[in-house]
């Protein structure tokens, strides 16, 4: 039984090393499990090709049934977990992320796991993590502690210029294009993100120095919707405003602004409510990292 999830992971990755990293065991342990399974079945399941492995014909025949069986077991355990998993998770989160994205996901999570309570505490400066403080931090990658935690990427923010339709129609032009030297900008918590965009796409212009600064992204979005100027929007945190047409994209050019990361104390039990919530969030954002 121990060898079956090892086989499934190795087959999915076509790599013993990657399977070991996923299962947190060494390459040699993966190899031993596969050898034991092959010996028990009396057939080779993998064809070794240097550092890569490929499924043999018998391996390909076995994989769908093993994967299906493991999923059945996982679903059965998750059904019980939803009834029995309990606890309170104190989450310190970047304010805009907390209000624009995380709050709705907490509602979804708590519907699935009704005995787990999420205590959301927005904070520009993350709380100390550990016993007696926050159980989890979700913030910009630059503000996550570098020691004593397990860090996971959630998703990146890729910003592009956006504004109301009225602002778009009134923007100054240089020929047929927007004159980014004279455009009125909306900043959130400093001018760094607009500076990145200008450095990447309008390096000769210092238009990024202009515009009003708001204390966080939520206020900046509200200001842009109210017609105060052009904001660096994105498809995740600004989804509602973009999809409704309150803000429209002005330029195809974008810039990677920041990654959001999630962290829990190193050594947190995998069966804890914190780990359960962390794993659920990481799974929910898989498509945003691809």
GROMACS .gro file of N, CA and C in nm, residues 170-254:
model
  255
  170UNK      N    1  -1.082   6.066  -2.245
  170UNK     CA    2  -1.028   6.200  -2.224
  170UNK      C    3  -0.876   6.203  -2.211
  171UNK      N    4  -0.810   6.086  -2.220
  171UNK     CA    5  -0.665   6.081  -2.201
  171UNK      C    6  -0.592   6.158  -2.310
  172UNK      N    7  -0.484   6.230  -2.275
  172UNK     CA    8  -0.405   6.301  -2.377
  172UNK      C    9  -0.336   6.201  -2.470
  173UNK      N   10  -0.325   6.238  -2.595
  173UNK     CA   11  -0.266   6.149  -2.695
  173UNK      C   12  -0.137   6.208  -2.749
  174UNK      N   13  -0.047   6.118  -2.789
  174UNK     CA   14   0.073   6.155  -2.863
  174UNK      C   15   0.062   6.081  -2.996
  175UNK      N   16   0.011   6.149  -3.096
  175UNK     CA   17  -0.024   6.079  -3.219
  175UNK      C   18  -0.150   6.000  -3.196
  176UNK      N   19  -0.144   5.869  -3.223
  176UNK     CA   20  -0.261   5.784  -3.202
  176UNK      C   21  -0.253   5.704  -3.073
  177UNK      N   22  -0.145   5.723  -2.995
  177UNK     CA   23  -0.125   5.648  -2.872
  177UNK      C   24  -0.141   5.739  -2.751
  178UNK      N   25  -0.162   5.677  -2.636
  178UNK     CA   26  -0.174   5.753  -2.512
  178UNK      C   27  -0.041   5.820  -2.480
  179UNK      N   28  -0.048   5.946  -2.440
  179UNK     CA   29   0.071   6.019  -2.398
  179UNK      C   30   0.095   5.989  -2.250
  180UNK      N   31   0.180   5.890  -2.224
  180UNK     CA   32   0.200   5.846  -2.086
  180UNK      C   33   0.280   5.947  -2.004
  181UNK      N   34   0.337   6.046  -2.068
  181UNK     CA   35   0.405   6.151  -1.994
  181UNK      C   36   0.304   6.241  -1.922
  182UNK      N   37   0.185   6.255  -1.981
  182UNK     CA   38   0.086   6.348  -1.926
  182UNK      C   39  -0.034   6.278  -1.861
  183UNK      N   40  -0.041   6.146  -1.866
  183UNK     CA   41  -0.155   6.074  -1.807
  183UNK      C   42  -0.158   6.093  -1.655
  184UNK      N   43  -0.279   6.110  -1.601
  184UNK     CA   44  -0.297   6.123  -1.456
  184UNK      C   45  -0.307   5.983  -1.396
  185UNK      N   46  -0.218   5.953  -1.302
  185UNK     CA   47  -0.209   5.818  -1.247
  185UNK      C   48  -0.268   5.810  -1.106
  186UNK      N   49  -0.313   5.690  -1.071
  186UNK     CA   50  -0.356   5.657  -0.935
  186UNK      C   51  -0.256   5.555  -0.881
  187UNK      N   52  -0.195   5.585  -0.767
  187UNK     CA   53  -0.095   5.497  -0.706
  187UNK      C   54  -0.152   5.431  -0.582
  188UNK      N   55  -0.103   5.309  -0.552
  188UNK     CA   56  -0.138   5.246  -0.425
  188UNK      C   57  -0.011   5.222  -0.344
  189UNK      N   58  -0.009   5.277  -0.225
  189UNK     CA   59   0.103   5.258  -0.130
  189UNK      C   60   0.239   5.286  -0.194
  190UNK      N   61   0.252   5.403  -0.250
  190UNK     CA   62   0.380   5.440  -0.311
  190UNK      C   63   0.374   5.431  -0.463
  191UNK      N   64   0.483   5.469  -0.526
  191UNK     CA   65   0.488   5.477  -0.672
  191UNK      C   66   0.569   5.365  -0.737
  192UNK      N   67   0.604   5.264  -0.659
  192UNK     CA   68   0.694   5.160  -0.707
  192UNK      C   69   0.636   5.082  -0.824
  193UNK      N   70   0.507   5.043  -0.815
  193UNK     CA   71   0.453   4.958  -0.921
  193UNK      C   72   0.442   5.032  -1.053
  194UNK      N   73   0.397   5.158  -1.050
  194UNK     CA   74   0.394   5.235  -1.174
  194UNK      C   75   0.535   5.258  -1.227
  195UNK      N   76   0.630   5.278  -1.136
  195UNK     CA   77   0.769   5.295  -1.179
  195UNK      C   78   0.815   5.171  -1.255
  196UNK      N   79   0.780   5.051  -1.207
  196UNK     CA   80   0.816   4.927  -1.276
  196UNK      C   81   0.759   4.926  -1.418
  197UNK      N   82   0.632   4.965  -1.430
  197UNK     CA   83   0.568   4.961  -1.561
  197UNK      C   84   0.635   5.058  -1.657
  198UNK      N   85   0.660   5.181  -1.611
  198UNK     CA   86   0.727   5.280  -1.696
  198UNK      C   87   0.868   5.234  -1.733
  199UNK      N   88   0.941   5.179  -1.636
  199UNK     CA   89   1.078   5.133  -1.665
  199UNK      C   90   1.079   5.025  -1.772
  200UNK      N   91   0.974   4.940  -1.772
  200UNK     CA   92   0.967   4.831  -1.869
  200UNK      C   93   0.918   4.877  -2.005
  201UNK      N   94   0.826   4.975  -2.008
  201UNK     CA   95   0.757   5.006  -2.134
  201UNK      C   96   0.769   5.151  -2.180
  202UNK      N   97   0.797   5.245  -2.091
  202UNK     CA   98   0.812   5.387  -2.127
  202UNK      C   99   0.935   5.443  -2.056
  203UNK      N  100   1.052   5.386  -2.081
  203UNK     CA  101   1.171   5.422  -2.003
  203UNK      C  102   1.215   5.567  -2.018
  204UNK      N  103   1.175   5.632  -2.126
  204UNK     CA  104   1.216   5.771  -2.145
  204UNK      C  105   1.125   5.870  -2.071
  205UNK      N  106   1.014   5.819  -2.016
  205UNK     CA  107   0.917   5.907  -1.951
  205UNK      C  108   0.930   5.901  -1.800
  206UNK      N  109   0.903   6.013  -1.735
  206UNK     CA  110   0.897   6.017  -1.589
  206UNK      C  111   0.755   6.046  -1.543
  207UNK      N  112   0.659   6.009  -1.626
  207UNK     CA  113   0.519   6.029  -1.591
  207UNK      C  114   0.477   5.956  -1.464
  208UNK      N  115   0.550   5.850  -1.429
  208UNK     CA  116   0.518   5.772  -1.309
  208UNK      C  117   0.532   5.854  -1.181
  209UNK      N  118   0.605   5.963  -1.187
  209UNK     CA  119   0.625   6.045  -1.067
  209UNK      C  120   0.500   6.124  -1.029
  210UNK      N  121   0.404   6.133  -1.121
  210UNK     CA  122   0.284   6.215  -1.097
  210UNK      C  123   0.171   6.129  -1.043
  211UNK      N  124   0.072   6.195  -0.987
  211UNK     CA  125  -0.046   6.125  -0.941
  211UNK      C  126  -0.056   6.115  -0.791
  212UNK      N  127  -0.176   6.084  -0.744
  212UNK     CA  128  -0.205   6.078  -0.601
  212UNK      C  129  -0.179   5.937  -0.547
  213UNK      N  130  -0.121   5.931  -0.428
  213UNK     CA  131  -0.092   5.803  -0.363
  213UNK      C  132  -0.202   5.770  -0.264
  214UNK      N  133  -0.252   5.648  -0.270
  214UNK     CA  134  -0.350   5.598  -0.174
  214UNK      C  135  -0.283   5.491  -0.087
  215UNK      N  136  -0.335   5.470   0.032
  215UNK     CA  137  -0.265   5.386   0.129
  215UNK      C  138  -0.266   5.239   0.095
  216UNK      N  139  -0.366   5.191   0.020
  216UNK     CA  140  -0.364   5.052  -0.024
  216UNK      C  141  -0.444   5.036  -0.152
  217UNK      N  142  -0.441   4.917  -0.207
  217UNK     CA  143  -0.500   4.893  -0.338
  217UNK      C  144  -0.651   4.912  -0.337
  218UNK      N  145  -0.719   4.876  -0.230
  218UNK     CA  146  -0.865   4.892  -0.224
  218UNK      C  147  -0.905   5.037  -0.245
  219UNK      N  148  -0.835   5.128  -0.176
  219UNK     CA  149  -0.865   5.270  -0.192
  219UNK      C  150  -0.829   5.319  -0.332
  220UNK      N  151  -0.718   5.268  -0.386
  220UNK     CA  152  -0.676   5.308  -0.520
  220UNK      C  153  -0.778   5.263  -0.624
  221UNK      N  154  -0.831   5.142  -0.609
  221UNK     CA  155  -0.934   5.093  -0.703
  221UNK      C  156  -1.058   5.181  -0.696
  222UNK      N  157  -1.101   5.214  -0.575
  222UNK     CA  158  -1.218   5.301  -0.559
  222UNK      C  159  -1.193   5.436  -0.626
  223UNK      N  160  -1.072   5.488  -0.609
  223UNK     CA  161  -1.038   5.617  -0.670
  223UNK      C  162  -1.044   5.609  -0.822
  224UNK      N  163  -0.991   5.501  -0.878
  224UNK     CA  164  -0.994   5.483  -1.023
  224UNK      C  165  -1.138   5.471  -1.074
  225UNK      N  166  -1.221   5.395  -1.002
  225UNK     CA  167  -1.362   5.379  -1.041
  225UNK      C  168  -1.435   5.513  -1.034
  226UNK      N  169  -1.393   5.598  -0.940
  226UNK     CA  170  -1.455   5.731  -0.927
  226UNK      C  171  -1.401   5.830  -1.030
  227UNK      N  172  -1.308   5.785  -1.116
  227UNK     CA  173  -1.261   5.869  -1.224
  227UNK      C  174  -1.145   5.960  -1.190
  228UNK      N  175  -1.064   5.921  -1.090
  228UNK     CA  176  -0.951   6.006  -1.051
  228UNK      C  177  -0.829   5.987  -1.140
  229UNK      N  178  -0.824   5.878  -1.218
  229UNK     CA  179  -0.709   5.859  -1.305
  229UNK      C  180  -0.691   5.714  -1.345
  230UNK      N  181  -0.571   5.683  -1.392
  230UNK     CA  182  -0.538   5.550  -1.446
  230UNK      C  183  -0.468   5.469  -1.336
  231UNK      N  184  -0.511   5.345  -1.318
  231UNK     CA  185  -0.454   5.257  -1.217
  231UNK      C  186  -0.387   5.139  -1.285
  232UNK      N  187  -0.290   5.079  -1.218
  232UNK     CA  188  -0.238   4.950  -1.263
  232UNK      C  189  -0.328   4.842  -1.206
  233UNK      N  190  -0.418   4.793  -1.288
  233UNK     CA  191  -0.515   4.692  -1.246
  233UNK      C  192  -0.463   4.553  -1.277
  234UNK      N  193  -0.537   4.451  -1.235
  234UNK     CA  194  -0.503   4.312  -1.266
  234UNK      C  195  -0.631   4.232  -1.276
  235UNK      N  196  -0.619   4.110  -1.325
  235UNK     CA  197  -0.738   4.028  -1.349
  235UNK      C  198  -0.786   3.951  -1.227
  236UNK      N  199  -0.714   3.958  -1.115
  236UNK     CA  200  -0.752   3.882  -0.996
  236UNK      C  201  -0.817   3.972  -0.892
  237UNK      N  202  -0.741   4.066  -0.839
  237UNK     CA  203  -0.796   4.154  -0.736
  237UNK      C  204  -0.893   4.257  -0.794
  238UNK      N  205  -0.878   4.290  -0.921
  238UNK     CA  206  -0.968   4.386  -0.987
  238UNK      C  207  -1.071   4.318  -1.075
  239UNK      N  208  -1.095   4.190  -1.052
  239UNK     CA  209  -1.182   4.112  -1.140
  239UNK      C  210  -1.322   4.174  -1.152
  240UNK      N  211  -1.380   4.215  -1.041
  240UNK     CA  212  -1.516   4.269  -1.044
  240UNK      C  213  -1.524   4.396  -1.127
  241UNK      N  214  -1.430   4.486  -1.107
  241UNK     CA  215  -1.432   4.613  -1.179
  241UNK      C  216  -1.405   4.596  -1.328
  242UNK      N  217  -1.315   4.504  -1.362
  242UNK     CA  218  -1.283   4.481  -1.504
  242UNK      C  219  -1.398   4.408  -1.573
  243UNK      N  220  -1.452   4.303  -1.510
  243UNK     CA  221  -1.557   4.224  -1.574
  243UNK      C  222  -1.687   4.304  -1.589
  244UNK      N  223  -1.711   4.400  -1.498
  244UNK     CA  224  -1.833   4.480  -1.505
  244UNK      C  225  -1.820   4.598  -1.601
  245UNK      N  226  -1.697   4.629  -1.644
  245UNK     CA  227  -1.675   4.741  -1.733
  245UNK      C  228  -1.655   4.873  -1.662
  246UNK      N  229  -1.654   4.871  -1.527
  246UNK     CA  230  -1.625   4.995  -1.453
  246UNK      C  231  -1.486   5.046  -1.486
  247UNK      N  232  -1.392   4.951  -1.503
  247UNK     CA  233  -1.258   4.984  -1.548
  247UNK      C  234  -1.232   4.908  -1.678
  248UNK      N  235  -1.162   4.971  -1.771
  248UNK     CA  236  -1.130   4.906  -1.898
  248UNK      C  237  -0.980   4.911  -1.919
  249UNK      N  238  -0.930   4.807  -1.980
  249UNK     CA  239  -0.786   4.800  -2.006
  249UNK      C  240  -0.748   4.901  -2.114
  250UNK      N  241  -0.639   4.973  -2.092
  250UNK     CA  242  -0.597   5.078  -2.185
  250UNK      C  243  -0.477   5.039  -2.270
  251UNK      N  244  -0.402   4.939  -2.225
  251UNK     CA  245  -0.274   4.907  -2.290
  251UNK      C  246  -0.249   4.758  -2.276
  252UNK      N  247  -0.201   4.695  -2.382
  252UNK     CA  248  -0.172   4.551  -2.378
  252UNK      C  249  -0.050   4.518  -2.293
  253UNK      N  250   0.031   4.616  -2.261
  253UNK     CA  251   0.156   4.591  -2.190
  253UNK      C  252   0.132   4.580  -2.039
  254UNK      N  253   0.194   4.480  -1.977
  254UNK     CA  254   0.177   4.458  -1.833
  254UNK      C  255   0.313   4.441  -1.768
   0.00000   0.00000   0.00000
